[in-house]
Amino acid sequence: MRAAGTLASLLGVLAMGACAPIPGPSHIQAFDVPAACPVSASSFEANDGLEHSRTALRAGSLTILAVGSSSIEGVGASRPELGYVPLVETGLREAFPAARITVINRGIGGETTADTVNRLQTEIDAARPDLVIWQLGTNDMLRDLTLARVVSDFERGRDILDAAGVDVVLIDPQRLPEDTDNDGFRGRNSLLAGVSGTIAWLGAREGYAVDPRFDPMSGWSDLEGGGVGPDDLHLNDAGYACWAANTVAGLGEALR
């Protein structure tokens, strides 16, 4: 039995090392990354988290649950497989070919932070993930909820996540076009920036990884529509591909 255990451990280590180069614009072959997309792992903050996920990956299997609102669901993509979650799954499988990686999409359009937290335990019980990707904050600001409310709802979610013993990656809101004609969106970027900064602070405080989106989107000006579709809210195919590429680069490096 000891020999079998030693062999299993060795195989786990070998599986962890059998991965592609750290993904960058020229390394991601699993999906098309727009040439104008600035791909970098540098903005991803692991915050000393992800150890459970690294252990799962070494054992050969990593299950990720993605929760949040419409950008997790994939609204705006021309085909379901071009949304964020399918692309992240494809990219991580390419980066770690020796492991079985599953990313479960449980995004629901229009949700606030509270809405996601209210179903979080049920989703965790069903998926039994090693890692939860949680996108939050956009709809809260579009509905004029306060930062204090976002933090309070986040802390309810934190208690559920910590009790489940899972790793967490937080994703902040997207940036809206500054020249939008939508009166409900105009001027909202200052509020979304505030949520983004708060999420970065919460991630550092709780030891959750943070995969920022708001600030990196300022460098997407050469993407079609700046990565945002004609409704000035949901990402288009180029935006989803660029966002997913950055997640694969940052999370992939952190998991090593």
Coordinates of C-alpha atoms in Angstrom, one line a residue:
M1 CA 0.0 0.0 0.0
R2 CA 2.9 2.4 0.8
A3 CA 4.4 1.7 -2.7
A4 CA 1.1 2.4 -4.3
G5 CA 0.7 5.7 -2.4
T6 CA 4.2 6.7 -3.3
L7 CA 3.5 6.0 -7.0
A8 CA 0.3 8.0 -6.9
S9 CA 2.1 10.9 -5.4
L10 CA 4.8 10.8 -8.0
L11 CA 2.3 10.6 -10.8
G12 CA 0.5 13.6 -9.3
V13 CA 3.7 15.6 -9.3
L14 CA 4.4 14.6 -12.9
A15 CA 0.9 15.6 -13.9
M16 CA 1.4 19.0 -12.4
G17 CA 4.5 19.5 -14.4
A18 CA 3.1 18.2 -17.7
C19 CA 1.7 21.5 -18.8
A20 CA 2.0 23.9 -21.7
P21 CA 4.1 27.1 -21.5
I22 CA 2.6 29.9 -19.4
P23 CA -0.2 31.1 -21.8
G24 CA 0.3 34.3 -23.6
P25 CA -1.0 35.7 -26.9
S26 CA 1.1 33.3 -28.9
H27 CA 0.7 30.3 -26.6
I28 CA -3.1 29.9 -26.3
Q29 CA -4.0 27.7 -29.2
A30 CA -7.3 26.3 -27.7
F31 CA -9.3 29.3 -28.9
D32 CA -8.8 32.4 -31.0
V33 CA -7.4 35.3 -29.0
P34 CA -7.8 38.7 -30.8
A35 CA -4.4 40.1 -31.9
A36 CA -5.3 43.4 -30.2
C37 CA -5.9 41.7 -26.8
P38 CA -3.2 42.5 -24.2
V39 CA -2.8 39.2 -22.5
S40 CA -0.9 39.2 -19.2
A41 CA -0.8 37.2 -16.0
S42 CA 0.5 40.2 -14.0
S43 CA -2.8 41.6 -12.9
F44 CA -4.0 38.3 -11.3
E45 CA -3.6 38.3 -7.6
A46 CA -3.4 34.9 -5.9
N47 CA -3.4 36.4 -2.4
D48 CA -1.8 33.2 -1.0
G49 CA -5.0 31.3 -1.9
L50 CA -5.5 28.4 -4.4
E51 CA -3.7 25.7 -2.4
H52 CA -6.7 23.4 -2.4
S53 CA -6.9 23.8 -6.2
R54 CA -3.2 23.1 -6.6
T55 CA -3.6 19.9 -4.6
A56 CA -6.6 18.8 -6.7
L57 CA -4.7 19.5 -9.9
R58 CA -1.7 17.5 -8.7
A59 CA -4.1 14.6 -8.0
G60 CA -5.3 14.9 -11.6
S61 CA -8.7 16.5 -11.4
L62 CA -9.9 20.0 -10.9
T63 CA -13.6 21.1 -10.7
I64 CA -14.4 24.8 -10.9
L65 CA -17.8 26.3 -10.3
A66 CA -18.4 29.7 -12.0
V67 CA -21.2 31.9 -10.5
G68 CA -22.4 35.4 -11.1
S69 CA -24.6 37.2 -13.6
S70 CA -24.8 37.6 -17.4
S71 CA -21.2 37.7 -18.2
I72 CA -20.6 34.3 -16.6
E73 CA -23.8 33.0 -18.3
G74 CA -22.3 34.2 -21.6
V75 CA -24.9 36.7 -22.7
G76 CA -23.7 38.6 -25.8
A77 CA -21.6 35.8 -27.3
S78 CA -22.6 34.8 -30.8
R79 CA -22.5 31.1 -29.8
P80 CA -22.5 29.5 -26.4
E81 CA -19.1 28.0 -26.8
L82 CA -17.6 31.5 -27.3
G83 CA -18.7 32.7 -23.9
Y84 CA -16.3 33.2 -21.0
V85 CA -16.7 29.9 -19.1
P86 CA -16.3 27.5 -22.1
L87 CA -13.2 29.4 -23.2
V88 CA -11.7 29.3 -19.7
E89 CA -12.3 25.5 -19.5
T90 CA -10.8 25.0 -23.0
G91 CA -7.8 27.1 -22.2
L92 CA -7.1 25.5 -18.8
R93 CA -7.4 22.0 -20.4
E94 CA -4.7 23.1 -22.9
A95 CA -2.5 24.5 -20.1
F96 CA -2.8 21.3 -18.0
P97 CA -3.3 18.5 -20.4
A98 CA -2.5 15.7 -17.9
A99 CA -5.5 16.8 -15.6
R100 CA -9.2 16.4 -15.9
I101 CA -10.6 20.0 -15.7
T102 CA -14.3 20.8 -15.5
V103 CA -15.7 24.3 -15.3
I104 CA -19.4 24.4 -14.5
N105 CA -21.3 27.5 -15.7
R106 CA -24.0 28.6 -13.2
G107 CA -24.2 32.3 -14.2
I108 CA -27.7 33.8 -14.2
G109 CA -28.2 37.1 -16.0
G110 CA -29.4 40.1 -13.9
E111 CA -28.3 38.7 -10.6
T112 CA -27.1 41.0 -7.8
T113 CA -24.5 39.8 -5.2
A114 CA -27.4 38.9 -2.9
D115 CA -29.1 36.8 -5.6
T116 CA -26.0 34.8 -6.1
V117 CA -25.4 34.3 -2.4
N118 CA -28.9 33.1 -1.9
R119 CA -28.3 30.1 -4.2
L120 CA -24.6 29.6 -3.5
Q121 CA -24.9 26.7 -1.0
T122 CA -27.2 24.8 -3.4
E123 CA -24.7 25.3 -6.3
I124 CA -21.8 24.2 -4.2
D125 CA -23.6 21.1 -2.9
A126 CA -24.5 20.1 -6.5
A127 CA -21.1 20.8 -8.1
R128 CA -18.7 19.9 -5.2
P129 CA -16.1 22.2 -6.6
D130 CA -12.4 22.7 -5.6
L131 CA -12.6 26.3 -6.8
V132 CA -15.3 28.9 -7.1
I133 CA -15.1 31.7 -9.6
W134 CA -17.4 34.5 -8.4
Q135 CA -18.2 37.5 -10.6
L136 CA -20.0 40.2 -8.7
G137 CA -20.8 43.9 -8.4
T138 CA -22.1 45.1 -11.8
N139 CA -25.8 44.8 -11.3
D140 CA -25.6 46.1 -7.8
M141 CA -24.3 49.4 -9.1
L142 CA -26.7 49.5 -12.1
R143 CA -29.5 49.2 -9.5
D144 CA -28.1 51.9 -7.3
L145 CA -27.3 49.6 -4.4
T146 CA -24.6 50.7 -2.0
L147 CA -21.1 49.5 -1.5
A148 CA -22.0 48.7 2.0
R149 CA -24.7 46.4 0.8
V150 CA -22.3 44.7 -1.6
V151 CA -19.9 44.1 1.2
S152 CA -22.6 42.7 3.5
D153 CA -23.8 40.3 0.9
F154 CA -20.3 39.3 0.0
E155 CA -19.6 38.4 3.7
R156 CA -22.7 36.1 3.7
G157 CA -21.2 34.4 0.7
R158 CA -17.8 34.2 2.3
D159 CA -19.2 32.3 5.2
I160 CA -20.7 29.7 2.8
L161 CA -17.5 29.4 0.8
D162 CA -15.2 29.1 3.8
A163 CA -17.5 26.5 5.4
A164 CA -17.3 24.5 2.1
G165 CA -13.5 24.6 2.2
V166 CA -13.2 25.8 -1.4
D167 CA -10.7 28.2 -3.1
V168 CA -12.2 31.4 -4.5
V169 CA -11.4 33.7 -7.4
L170 CA -13.2 37.0 -7.3
I171 CA -14.0 38.8 -10.6
D172 CA -14.9 42.5 -10.5
P173 CA -17.3 44.4 -12.9
Q174 CA -16.8 45.2 -16.5
R175 CA -16.1 48.7 -17.8
L176 CA -18.9 50.4 -19.7
P177 CA -18.3 52.5 -22.9
E178 CA -17.7 56.1 -21.9
D179 CA -19.6 57.3 -25.0
T180 CA -22.7 55.2 -24.3
D181 CA -26.1 56.6 -25.4
N182 CA -27.8 54.7 -22.6
D183 CA -28.8 57.2 -19.9
G184 CA -28.8 54.4 -17.3
F185 CA -25.2 53.5 -18.0
R186 CA -23.7 57.0 -18.5
G187 CA -21.3 57.9 -15.7
R188 CA -21.5 54.5 -14.0
N189 CA -17.8 53.7 -14.5
S190 CA -16.9 55.7 -11.4
L191 CA -19.2 53.5 -9.3
L192 CA -18.0 50.3 -11.0
A193 CA -14.4 51.4 -10.3
G194 CA -15.3 51.8 -6.6
V195 CA -16.7 48.2 -6.6
S196 CA -13.6 47.0 -8.3
G197 CA -11.3 48.5 -5.7
T198 CA -13.5 47.1 -2.9
I199 CA -13.4 43.6 -4.4
A200 CA -9.6 43.8 -4.6
W201 CA -9.5 44.8 -0.9
L202 CA -11.9 42.0 0.1
G203 CA -9.9 39.4 -1.8
A204 CA -6.7 40.5 -0.1
R205 CA -8.4 40.5 3.3
E206 CA -10.0 37.1 2.9
G207 CA -7.1 35.4 1.1
Y208 CA -9.2 35.0 -2.1
A209 CA -7.6 35.3 -5.5
V210 CA -8.7 38.3 -7.6
D211 CA -8.9 38.3 -11.4
P212 CA -9.6 42.0 -12.2
R213 CA -11.5 43.0 -15.3
F214 CA -12.4 46.7 -14.9
D215 CA -8.9 48.1 -15.1
P216 CA -7.6 45.7 -17.8
M217 CA -10.6 46.6 -20.0
S218 CA -9.1 50.1 -20.4
G219 CA -6.5 48.5 -22.7
W220 CA -9.1 46.9 -24.9
S221 CA -9.7 50.0 -27.1
D222 CA -8.4 48.2 -30.3
L223 CA -10.9 45.3 -29.8
E224 CA -14.1 45.4 -31.8
G225 CA -16.4 47.7 -29.8
G226 CA -13.8 47.8 -27.0
G227 CA -14.9 44.2 -26.3
V228 CA -18.5 45.3 -25.6
G229 CA -21.5 44.5 -27.7
P230 CA -24.1 46.9 -29.2
D231 CA -26.1 47.0 -26.0
D232 CA -23.1 48.8 -24.3
L233 CA -23.3 46.2 -21.5
H234 CA -22.6 42.6 -22.4
L235 CA -19.3 41.6 -23.9
N236 CA -19.0 40.5 -27.5
D237 CA -17.0 37.6 -28.8
A238 CA -13.7 39.6 -28.8
G239 CA -14.3 40.7 -25.3
Y240 CA -15.1 37.2 -24.0
A241 CA -12.0 35.8 -25.7
C242 CA -9.7 38.6 -24.3
W243 CA -11.1 38.2 -20.8
A244 CA -10.9 34.4 -20.9
A245 CA -7.3 34.6 -22.2
N246 CA -6.3 36.8 -19.3
T247 CA -7.9 34.5 -16.8
V248 CA -6.2 31.4 -18.3
A249 CA -2.9 33.3 -18.2
G250 CA -3.3 34.5 -14.6
L251 CA -5.0 31.5 -13.1
G252 CA -2.8 29.1 -15.0
E253 CA 0.4 30.7 -13.7
A254 CA -1.0 30.8 -10.1
L255 CA -1.9 27.1 -10.2
R256 CA 1.7 26.2 -10.9

